[in-house]
Coordinates of C-alpha atoms (C1' of nucleotides) in Angstrom, one line a residue:
Chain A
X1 CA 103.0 154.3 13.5
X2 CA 104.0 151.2 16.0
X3 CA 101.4 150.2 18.3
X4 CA 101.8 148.1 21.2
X5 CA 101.2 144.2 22.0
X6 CA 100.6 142.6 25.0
X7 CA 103.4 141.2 26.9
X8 CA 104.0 137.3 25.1
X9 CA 102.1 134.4 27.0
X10 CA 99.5 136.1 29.4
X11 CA 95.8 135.2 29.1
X12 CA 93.3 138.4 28.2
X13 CA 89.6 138.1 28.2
X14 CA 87.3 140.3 27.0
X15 CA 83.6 140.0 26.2
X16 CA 81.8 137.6 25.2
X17 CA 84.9 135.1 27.1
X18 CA 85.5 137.4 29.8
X19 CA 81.8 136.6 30.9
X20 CA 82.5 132.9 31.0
X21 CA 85.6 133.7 32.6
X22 CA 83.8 135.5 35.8
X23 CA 81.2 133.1 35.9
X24 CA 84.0 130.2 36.1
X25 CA 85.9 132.4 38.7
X26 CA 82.7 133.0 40.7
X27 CA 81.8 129.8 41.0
X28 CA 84.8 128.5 42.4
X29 CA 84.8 131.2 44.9
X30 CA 81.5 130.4 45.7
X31 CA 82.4 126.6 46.8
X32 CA 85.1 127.9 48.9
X33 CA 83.0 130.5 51.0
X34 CA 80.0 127.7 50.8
X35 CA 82.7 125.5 52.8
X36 CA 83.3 128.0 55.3
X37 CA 86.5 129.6 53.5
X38 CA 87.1 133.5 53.9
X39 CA 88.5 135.7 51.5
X40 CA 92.4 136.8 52.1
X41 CA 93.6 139.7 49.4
X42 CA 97.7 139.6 49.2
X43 CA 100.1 141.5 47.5
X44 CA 101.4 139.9 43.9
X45 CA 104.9 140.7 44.5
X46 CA 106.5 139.5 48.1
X47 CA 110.1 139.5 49.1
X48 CA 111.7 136.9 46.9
X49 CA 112.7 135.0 50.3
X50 CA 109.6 133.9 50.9
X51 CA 109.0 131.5 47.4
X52 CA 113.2 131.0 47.5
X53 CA 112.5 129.1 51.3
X54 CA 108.7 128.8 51.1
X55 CA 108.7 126.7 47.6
X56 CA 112.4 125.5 47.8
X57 CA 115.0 126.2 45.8
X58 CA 115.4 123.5 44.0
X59 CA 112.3 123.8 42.0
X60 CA 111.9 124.4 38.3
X61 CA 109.2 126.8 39.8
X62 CA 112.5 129.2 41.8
X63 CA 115.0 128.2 40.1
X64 CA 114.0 129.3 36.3
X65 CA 110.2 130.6 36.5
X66 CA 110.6 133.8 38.6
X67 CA 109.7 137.4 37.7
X68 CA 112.8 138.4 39.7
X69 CA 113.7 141.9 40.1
X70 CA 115.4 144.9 42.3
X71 CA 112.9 147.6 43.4
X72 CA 114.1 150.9 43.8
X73 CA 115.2 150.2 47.4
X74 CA 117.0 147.7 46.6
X75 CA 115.1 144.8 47.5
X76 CA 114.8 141.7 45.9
X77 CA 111.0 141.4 44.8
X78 CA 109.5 138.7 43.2
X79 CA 105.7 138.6 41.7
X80 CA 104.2 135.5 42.9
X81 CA 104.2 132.3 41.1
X82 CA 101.6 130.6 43.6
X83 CA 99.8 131.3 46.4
X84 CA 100.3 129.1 49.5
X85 CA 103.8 130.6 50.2
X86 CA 102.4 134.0 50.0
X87 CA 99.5 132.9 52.4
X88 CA 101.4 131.7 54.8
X89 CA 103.6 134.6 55.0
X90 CA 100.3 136.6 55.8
X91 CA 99.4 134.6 58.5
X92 CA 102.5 134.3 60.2
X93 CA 103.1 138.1 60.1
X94 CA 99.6 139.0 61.1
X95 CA 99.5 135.9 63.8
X96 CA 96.2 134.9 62.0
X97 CA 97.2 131.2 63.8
X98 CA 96.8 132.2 67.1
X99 CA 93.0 132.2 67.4
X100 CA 90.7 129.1 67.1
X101 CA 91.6 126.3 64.5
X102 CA 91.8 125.8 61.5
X103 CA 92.0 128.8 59.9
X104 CA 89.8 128.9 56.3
X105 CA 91.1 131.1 53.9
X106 CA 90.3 131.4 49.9
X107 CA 92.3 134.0 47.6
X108 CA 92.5 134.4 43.9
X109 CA 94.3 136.8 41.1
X110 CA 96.9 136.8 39.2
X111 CA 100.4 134.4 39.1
X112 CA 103.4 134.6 37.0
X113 CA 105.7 132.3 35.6
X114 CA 108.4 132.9 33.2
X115 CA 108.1 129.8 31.2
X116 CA 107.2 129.4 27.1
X117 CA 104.1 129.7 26.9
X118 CA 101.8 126.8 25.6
X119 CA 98.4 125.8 25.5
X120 CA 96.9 126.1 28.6
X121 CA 100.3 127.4 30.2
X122 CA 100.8 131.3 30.3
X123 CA 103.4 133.9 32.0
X124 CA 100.4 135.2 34.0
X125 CA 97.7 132.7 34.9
X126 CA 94.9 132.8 37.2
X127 CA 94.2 130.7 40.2
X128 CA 91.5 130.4 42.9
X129 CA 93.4 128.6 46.4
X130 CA 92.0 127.8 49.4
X131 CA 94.5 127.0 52.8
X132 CA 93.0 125.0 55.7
X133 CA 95.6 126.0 58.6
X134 CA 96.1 124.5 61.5
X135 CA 95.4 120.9 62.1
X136 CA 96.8 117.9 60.7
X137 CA 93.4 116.0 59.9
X138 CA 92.2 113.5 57.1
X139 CA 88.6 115.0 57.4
X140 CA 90.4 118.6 56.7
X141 CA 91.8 117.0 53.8
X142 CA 89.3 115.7 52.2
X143 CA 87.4 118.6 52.9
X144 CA 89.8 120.6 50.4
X145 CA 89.3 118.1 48.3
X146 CA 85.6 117.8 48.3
X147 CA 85.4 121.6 47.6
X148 CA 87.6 121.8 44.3
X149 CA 85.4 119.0 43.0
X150 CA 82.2 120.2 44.0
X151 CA 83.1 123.3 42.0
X152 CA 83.7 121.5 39.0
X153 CA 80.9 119.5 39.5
X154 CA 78.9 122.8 40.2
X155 CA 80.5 124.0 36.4
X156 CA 78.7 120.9 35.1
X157 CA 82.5 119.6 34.8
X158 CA 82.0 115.8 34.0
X159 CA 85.6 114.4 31.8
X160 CA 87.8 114.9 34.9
X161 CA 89.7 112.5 37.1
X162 CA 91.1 112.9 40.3
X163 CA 94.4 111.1 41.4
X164 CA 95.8 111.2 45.3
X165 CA 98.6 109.8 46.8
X166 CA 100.8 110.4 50.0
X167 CA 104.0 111.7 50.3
X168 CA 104.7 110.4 53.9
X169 CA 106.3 112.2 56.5
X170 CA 109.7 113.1 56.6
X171 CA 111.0 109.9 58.1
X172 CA 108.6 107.9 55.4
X173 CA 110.8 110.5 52.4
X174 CA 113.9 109.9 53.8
X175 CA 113.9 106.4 53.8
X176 CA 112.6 105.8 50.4
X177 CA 114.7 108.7 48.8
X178 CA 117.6 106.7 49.5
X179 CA 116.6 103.7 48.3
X180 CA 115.3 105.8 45.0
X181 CA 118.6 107.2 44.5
X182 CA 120.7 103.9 44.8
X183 CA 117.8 102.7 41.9
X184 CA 118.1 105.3 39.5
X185 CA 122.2 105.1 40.1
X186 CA 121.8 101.5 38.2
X187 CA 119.8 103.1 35.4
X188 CA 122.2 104.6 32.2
X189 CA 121.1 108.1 31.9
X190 CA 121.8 111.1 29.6
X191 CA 123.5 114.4 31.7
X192 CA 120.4 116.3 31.8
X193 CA 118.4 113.4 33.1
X194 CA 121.1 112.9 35.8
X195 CA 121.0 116.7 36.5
X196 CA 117.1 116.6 37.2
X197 CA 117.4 113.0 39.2
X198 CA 119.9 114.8 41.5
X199 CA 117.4 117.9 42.2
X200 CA 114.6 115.9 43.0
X201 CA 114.7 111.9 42.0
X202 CA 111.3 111.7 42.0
X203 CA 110.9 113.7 38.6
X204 CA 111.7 110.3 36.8
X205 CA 108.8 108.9 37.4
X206 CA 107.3 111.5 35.5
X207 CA 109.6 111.2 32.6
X208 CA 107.2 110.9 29.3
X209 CA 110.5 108.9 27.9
X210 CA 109.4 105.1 26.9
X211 CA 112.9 103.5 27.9
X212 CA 112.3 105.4 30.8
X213 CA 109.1 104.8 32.1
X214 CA 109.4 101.2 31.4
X215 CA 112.9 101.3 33.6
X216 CA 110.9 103.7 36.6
X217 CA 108.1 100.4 37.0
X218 CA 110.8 98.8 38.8
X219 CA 111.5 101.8 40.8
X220 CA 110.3 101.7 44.8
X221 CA 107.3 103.7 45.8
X222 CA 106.9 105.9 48.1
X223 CA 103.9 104.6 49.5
X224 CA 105.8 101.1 50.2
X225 CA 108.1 103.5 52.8
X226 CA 105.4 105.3 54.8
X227 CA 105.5 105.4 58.4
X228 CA 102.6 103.8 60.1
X229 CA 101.2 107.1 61.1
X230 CA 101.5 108.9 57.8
X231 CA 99.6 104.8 56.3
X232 CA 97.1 105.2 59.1
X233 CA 96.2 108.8 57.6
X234 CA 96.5 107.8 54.1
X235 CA 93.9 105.0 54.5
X236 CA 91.5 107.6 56.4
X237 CA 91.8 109.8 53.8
X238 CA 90.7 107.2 51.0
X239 CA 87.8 106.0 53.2
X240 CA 86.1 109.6 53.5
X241 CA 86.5 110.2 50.1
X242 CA 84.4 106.9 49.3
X243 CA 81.9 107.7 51.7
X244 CA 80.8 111.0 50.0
X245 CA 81.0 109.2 46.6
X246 CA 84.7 111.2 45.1
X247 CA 86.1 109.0 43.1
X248 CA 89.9 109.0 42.8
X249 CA 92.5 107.4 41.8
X250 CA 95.9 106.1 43.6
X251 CA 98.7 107.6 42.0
X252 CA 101.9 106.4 43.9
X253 CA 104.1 108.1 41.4
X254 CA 103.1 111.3 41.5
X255 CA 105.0 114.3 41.4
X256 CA 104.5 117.3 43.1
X257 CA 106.2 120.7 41.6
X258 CA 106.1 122.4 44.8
X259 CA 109.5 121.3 47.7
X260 CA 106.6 122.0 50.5
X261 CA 104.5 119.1 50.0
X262 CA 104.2 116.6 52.8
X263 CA 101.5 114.0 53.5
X264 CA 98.4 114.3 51.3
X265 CA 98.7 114.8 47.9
X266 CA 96.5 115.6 44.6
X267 CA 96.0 116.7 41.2
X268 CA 93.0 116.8 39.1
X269 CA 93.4 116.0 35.6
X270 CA 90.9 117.0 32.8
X271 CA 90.6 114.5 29.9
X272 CA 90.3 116.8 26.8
X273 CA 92.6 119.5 27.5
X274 CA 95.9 118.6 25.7
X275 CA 98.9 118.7 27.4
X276 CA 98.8 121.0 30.4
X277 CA 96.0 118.9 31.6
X278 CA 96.2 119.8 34.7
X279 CA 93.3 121.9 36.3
X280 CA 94.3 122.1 39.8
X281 CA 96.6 120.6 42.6
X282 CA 97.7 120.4 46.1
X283 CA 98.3 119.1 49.6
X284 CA 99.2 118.9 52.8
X285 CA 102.6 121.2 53.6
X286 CA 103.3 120.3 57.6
X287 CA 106.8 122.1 57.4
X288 CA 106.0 125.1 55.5
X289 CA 104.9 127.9 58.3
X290 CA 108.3 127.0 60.6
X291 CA 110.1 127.1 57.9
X292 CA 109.1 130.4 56.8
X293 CA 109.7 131.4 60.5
X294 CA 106.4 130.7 62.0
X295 CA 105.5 128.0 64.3
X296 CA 104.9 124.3 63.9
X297 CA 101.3 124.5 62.4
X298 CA 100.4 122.3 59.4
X299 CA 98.1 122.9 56.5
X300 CA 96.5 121.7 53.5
X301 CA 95.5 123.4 50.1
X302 CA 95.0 123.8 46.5
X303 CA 95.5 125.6 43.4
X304 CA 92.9 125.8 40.6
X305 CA 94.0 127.2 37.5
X306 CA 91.2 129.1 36.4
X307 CA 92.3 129.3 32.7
X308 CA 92.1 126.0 32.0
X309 CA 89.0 125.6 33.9
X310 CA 87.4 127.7 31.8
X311 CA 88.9 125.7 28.7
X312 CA 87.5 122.2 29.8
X313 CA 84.2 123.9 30.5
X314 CA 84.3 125.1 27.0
X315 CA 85.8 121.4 25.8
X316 CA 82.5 120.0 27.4
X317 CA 80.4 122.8 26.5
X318 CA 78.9 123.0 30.0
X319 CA 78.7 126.9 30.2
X320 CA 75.4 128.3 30.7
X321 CA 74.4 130.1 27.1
X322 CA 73.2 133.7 29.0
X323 CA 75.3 135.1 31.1
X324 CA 74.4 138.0 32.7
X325 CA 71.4 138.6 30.9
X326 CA 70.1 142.3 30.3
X327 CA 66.8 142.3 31.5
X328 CA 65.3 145.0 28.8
X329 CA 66.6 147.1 26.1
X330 CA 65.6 150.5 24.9
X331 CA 65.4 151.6 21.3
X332 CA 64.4 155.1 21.3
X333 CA 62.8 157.1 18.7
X334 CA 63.8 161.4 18.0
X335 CA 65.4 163.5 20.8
X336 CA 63.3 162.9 23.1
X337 CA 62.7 159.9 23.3
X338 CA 66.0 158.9 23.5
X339 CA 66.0 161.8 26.7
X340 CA 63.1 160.3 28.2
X341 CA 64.7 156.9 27.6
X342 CA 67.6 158.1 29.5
X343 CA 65.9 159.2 32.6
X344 CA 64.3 155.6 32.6
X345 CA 67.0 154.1 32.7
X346 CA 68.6 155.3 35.4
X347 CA 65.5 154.8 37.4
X348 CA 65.6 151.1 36.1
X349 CA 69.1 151.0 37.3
X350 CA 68.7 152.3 40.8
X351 CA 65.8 149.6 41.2
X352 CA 68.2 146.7 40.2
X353 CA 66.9 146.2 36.7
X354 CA 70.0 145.6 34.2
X355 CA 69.1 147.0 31.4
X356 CA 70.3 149.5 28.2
X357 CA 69.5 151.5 25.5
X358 CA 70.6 152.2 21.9
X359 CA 73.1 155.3 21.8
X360 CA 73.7 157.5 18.6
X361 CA 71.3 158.5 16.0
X362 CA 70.8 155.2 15.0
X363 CA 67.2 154.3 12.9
X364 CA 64.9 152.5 14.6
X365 CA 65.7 149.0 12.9
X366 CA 69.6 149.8 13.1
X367 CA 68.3 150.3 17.4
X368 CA 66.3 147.0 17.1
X369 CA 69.3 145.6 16.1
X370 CA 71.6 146.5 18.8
X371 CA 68.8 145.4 21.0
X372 CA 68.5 141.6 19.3
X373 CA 72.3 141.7 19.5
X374 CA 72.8 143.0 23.8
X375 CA 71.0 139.3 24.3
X376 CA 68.2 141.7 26.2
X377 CA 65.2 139.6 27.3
X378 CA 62.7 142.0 26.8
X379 CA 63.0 145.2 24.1
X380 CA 60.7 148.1 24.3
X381 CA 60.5 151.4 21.8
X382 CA 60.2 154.7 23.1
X383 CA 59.2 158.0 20.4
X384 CA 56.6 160.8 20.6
X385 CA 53.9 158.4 21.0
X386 CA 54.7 156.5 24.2
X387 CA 56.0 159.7 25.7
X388 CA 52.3 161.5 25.1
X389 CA 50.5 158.4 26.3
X390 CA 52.5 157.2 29.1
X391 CA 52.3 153.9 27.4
X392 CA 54.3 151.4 26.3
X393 CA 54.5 148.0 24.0
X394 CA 56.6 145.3 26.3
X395 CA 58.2 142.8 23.8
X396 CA 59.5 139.6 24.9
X397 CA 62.9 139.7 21.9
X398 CA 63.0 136.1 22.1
X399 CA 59.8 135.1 20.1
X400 CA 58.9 138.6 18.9
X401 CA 55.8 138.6 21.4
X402 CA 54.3 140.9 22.2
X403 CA 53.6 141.0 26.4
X404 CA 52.0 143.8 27.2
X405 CA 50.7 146.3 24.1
X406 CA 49.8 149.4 26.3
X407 CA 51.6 148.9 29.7
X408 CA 52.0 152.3 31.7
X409 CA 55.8 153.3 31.8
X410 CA 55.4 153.8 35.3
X411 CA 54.8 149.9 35.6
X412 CA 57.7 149.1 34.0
X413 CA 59.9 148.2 37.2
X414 CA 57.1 146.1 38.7
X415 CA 56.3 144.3 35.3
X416 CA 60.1 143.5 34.8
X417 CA 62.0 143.9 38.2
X418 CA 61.2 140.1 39.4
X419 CA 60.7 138.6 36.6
Chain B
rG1 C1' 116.5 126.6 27.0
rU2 C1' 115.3 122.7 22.6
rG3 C1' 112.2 121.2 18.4
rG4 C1' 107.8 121.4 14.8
rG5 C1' 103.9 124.4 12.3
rC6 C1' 102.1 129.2 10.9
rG7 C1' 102.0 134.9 9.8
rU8 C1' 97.0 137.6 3.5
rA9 C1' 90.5 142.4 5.5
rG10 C1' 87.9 143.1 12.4
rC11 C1' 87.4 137.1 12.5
rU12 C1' 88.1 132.2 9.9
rC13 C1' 90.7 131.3 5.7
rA14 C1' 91.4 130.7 -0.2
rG15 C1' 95.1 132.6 -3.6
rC16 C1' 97.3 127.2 -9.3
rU17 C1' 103.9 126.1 -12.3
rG18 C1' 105.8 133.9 -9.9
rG19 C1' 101.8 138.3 -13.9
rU20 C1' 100.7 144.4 -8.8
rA21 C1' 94.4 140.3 -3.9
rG22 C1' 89.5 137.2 -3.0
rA23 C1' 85.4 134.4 -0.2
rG24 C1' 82.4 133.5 4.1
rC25 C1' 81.2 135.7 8.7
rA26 C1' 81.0 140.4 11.2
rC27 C1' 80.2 145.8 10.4
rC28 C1' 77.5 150.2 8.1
rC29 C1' 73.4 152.0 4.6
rG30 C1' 68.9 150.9 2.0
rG31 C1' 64.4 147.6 0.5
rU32 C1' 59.9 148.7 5.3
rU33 C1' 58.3 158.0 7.6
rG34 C1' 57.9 153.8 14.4
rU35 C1' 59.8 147.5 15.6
rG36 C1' 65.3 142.9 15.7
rG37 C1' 66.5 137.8 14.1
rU38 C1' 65.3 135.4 7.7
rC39 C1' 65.7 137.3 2.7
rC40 C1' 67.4 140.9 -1.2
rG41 C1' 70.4 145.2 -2.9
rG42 C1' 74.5 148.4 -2.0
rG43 C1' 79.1 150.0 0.8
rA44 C1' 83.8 150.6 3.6
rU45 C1' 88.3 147.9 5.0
rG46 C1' 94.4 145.4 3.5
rU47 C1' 102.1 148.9 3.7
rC48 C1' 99.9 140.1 1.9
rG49 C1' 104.3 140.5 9.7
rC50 C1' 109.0 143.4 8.8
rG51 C1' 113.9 144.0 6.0
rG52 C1' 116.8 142.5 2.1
rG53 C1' 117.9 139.4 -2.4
rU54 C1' 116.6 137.0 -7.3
rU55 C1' 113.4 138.6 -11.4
rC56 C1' 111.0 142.7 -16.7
rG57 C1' 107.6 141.5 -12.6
rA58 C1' 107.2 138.5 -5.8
rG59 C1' 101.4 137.2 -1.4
rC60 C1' 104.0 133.0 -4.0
rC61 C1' 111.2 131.7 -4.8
rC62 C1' 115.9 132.6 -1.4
rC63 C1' 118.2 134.8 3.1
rG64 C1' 117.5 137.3 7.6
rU65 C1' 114.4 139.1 11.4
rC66 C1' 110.2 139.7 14.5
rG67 C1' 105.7 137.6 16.1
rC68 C1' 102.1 133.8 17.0
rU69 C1' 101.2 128.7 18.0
rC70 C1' 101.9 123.5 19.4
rA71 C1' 105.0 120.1 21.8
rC72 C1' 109.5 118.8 25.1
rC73 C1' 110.7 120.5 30.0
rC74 C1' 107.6 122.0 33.9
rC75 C1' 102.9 123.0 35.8
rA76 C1' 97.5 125.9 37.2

RNA sequence: GUGGGCGUAGCUCAGCUGGUAGAGCACCCGGUUGUGGUCCGGGAUGUCGCGGGUUCGAGCCCCGUCGCUCACCCCA
């Protein structure tokens, strides 16, 4: 008999990760909506259009990472490989741009890239995105970026750094990409090399090659070519982010995977990840809604990928060790006091008290056991006894105290609901 | 797409120069007619990834294949 595998290169989680894995998600959310950020629940498949113009074609990202496929229609379908295309599609269709400014919007779920999957780098990934829409602001900016690093620092995230540059406007690009080009064309390169430099020439600076790195120092920077109004923001940017004590790092050869990016730009990189070090990412995209057929409204962003979150929290050990703790455990004794143990608990339940009970016709120590291994804060035994006398022995399963040796059952939510 | 490493019990792995499988952990039962974690005793579990070849004999050697993994590339 064959059985079944799942698909190569996504992540699963299932308990006792899957708990770490919500709590990471949560608390990411929770920094968005704490900034002011409202949820937005999209599709993961859109019309392939919108990543082919939205993220550009020239991308590694469109050009060889897409789920790509015809739908019975005959449409060309593509499940999303990140968010802010997606997102902006949304708001352009629903006209979520023509009320009051910015708009604030946080999403997260699945994405999906067709690439080999490595450490830290899977076919479906999960990200939490925020999208500040509407104004072209360095207070907006750093906002975004206050927010991703109040979350880490909110998931006791400490071995991260954060590095920022600008990417100009598209006078400041211009100008320097021509200069770039005429560079690298003095530089003796293999085909493939050449092949990448022509997509995007920026890429080399990037290149984890010695000879090449060493030949890219003498490359020009982009952020020697900015305009005086894309400097002007730049430096505004950098000055907020001191004053509310981020720390960062200027990055001038940073490369962003994304066509869309203008202005703005960052990555966060953790220190003991291994390669895909990267835990999140973004920036400003001032072209992206008109060119996705919307009008001329900028907007900033990120991505943070919650899988490798949820691996540097584990690197640094910075995980609370209870997670959704069950409040109190039942090991029943006989028939009925597994019955009677029932009823209780659903009456436990209905008052908000998480809580759980042996199942099975398990002995009393095999029931103790299931309740030492649920993580249950307190454990209590129910048999003929407790059912007769309407009493009950409260154990705290920690230290094996005793709490209460004859507290009335009917007590029980009021001894253990708020505590 | 290109390289490297690895596939043995649920998990982590051992298995010598080829002689038809083992440990630890986990799990279940008992020692304690109704109180877990420690300790002691007992128990179940494997087509040694799959297919072929060499051999009297293959977990081990050879070929193929599938899968996993790490790295390049790229990125969350």
């Amino acid at each position: 008999m064959s059985t079944f595998q799942a698909p190569k290169g996504v992540s699963e989680y299932f308990p006792p990760i899957s708990e770490q894995f919500e709590y990471v998600r949560d608390q990411l959310l929770k920094t968005a909506r704490l900034a002011g950020y409202s949820l937005i629940e999209l599709p993961v498949f859109e019309d392939t259009e919108v990543f082919t113009r939205g993220v550009g074609e020239s991308t590694d990202v469109v050009s060889k990472e897409m789920y790509t496929f015809e739908d019975r229609g005959g449409r060309s379908i593509t499940l999303r490989p990140e968010g802010t295309a997606g997102v902006m599609r949304a708001v352009i269709e629903h006209n979520l741009d023509r009320g009051q400014l910015p708009v604030k919007l946080f999403y997260t779920g699945p994405f999906f890239r067709a690439e080999r999957p490595q450490a830290g780098r899977y076919r479906q990934f999960y990200q939490v995105g925020i999208e500040a829409i509407g104004y072209n602001d360095p207070e907006i900016d750093v906002e975004v970026i206050a927010v991703a690093d109040s979350a880490f620092k909110a998931l006791g995230l400490k071995k991260y750094k954060l590095n920022i540059t600008s990417l100009g406007d598209a006078k400041s690009r211009e100008a320097h990409r021509k200069d770039l080009v005429k560079f690298i064309a003095t530089l003796k390169l293999d085909e493939s090399t050449i092949v990448r430099a022509r997509l995007n020439p920026l890429r080399l600076f990037d290149d984890k090659r010695d000879e090449i790195r060493s030949a890219m120092t003498k490359a020009p920077l982009l952020l020697d070519y900015l305009s005086p109004e894309s400097s002007e923001q730049f430096e505004r940017v950098k000055a907020l982010l001191t004053d509310i004590g981020i720390a960062y790092e200027i990055k001038p050869t940073m490369v962003r995977g994304l066509d869309y990016y203008t202005g703005t730009t960052f990555e966060f990189d953790h220190q003991m990840l291994g390669a895909q070090s990267g835990i999140g990412g973004g920036g400003r995209y001032d072209g992206l809604m008109s060119s996705l057929g919307g009008a001329d409204v900028s907007g900033i962003g990120f991505g943070l990928g919650v899988d490798r979150i949820l691996m540097a929290c584990q690197a640094e050990n910075s995980l609370p060790a209870l997670i959704n703790q069950i409040q109190l455990f039942i090991a029943p004794i006989t028939q009925a006091g597994k019955s009677y143990a029932f009823k209780l608990l659903s009456e436990l339940r209905s008052s908000g008290v998480t809580c759980d009970m042996a199942y099975g016709d398990r002995a009393l120590k095999g029931a103790m056991k299931a309740a030492d291994k649920s993580g249950a804060k307190y454990g209590l035994v129910i048999g003929d006894d407790e059912i007769s006398s309407g009493k009950c022995e409260l154990k705290l399963m920690s230290s094996g105290e005793v709490i209460s040796s004859s507290l009335k059952l009917s007590e029980l939510i009021n001894r253990i609901g708020n505590k």
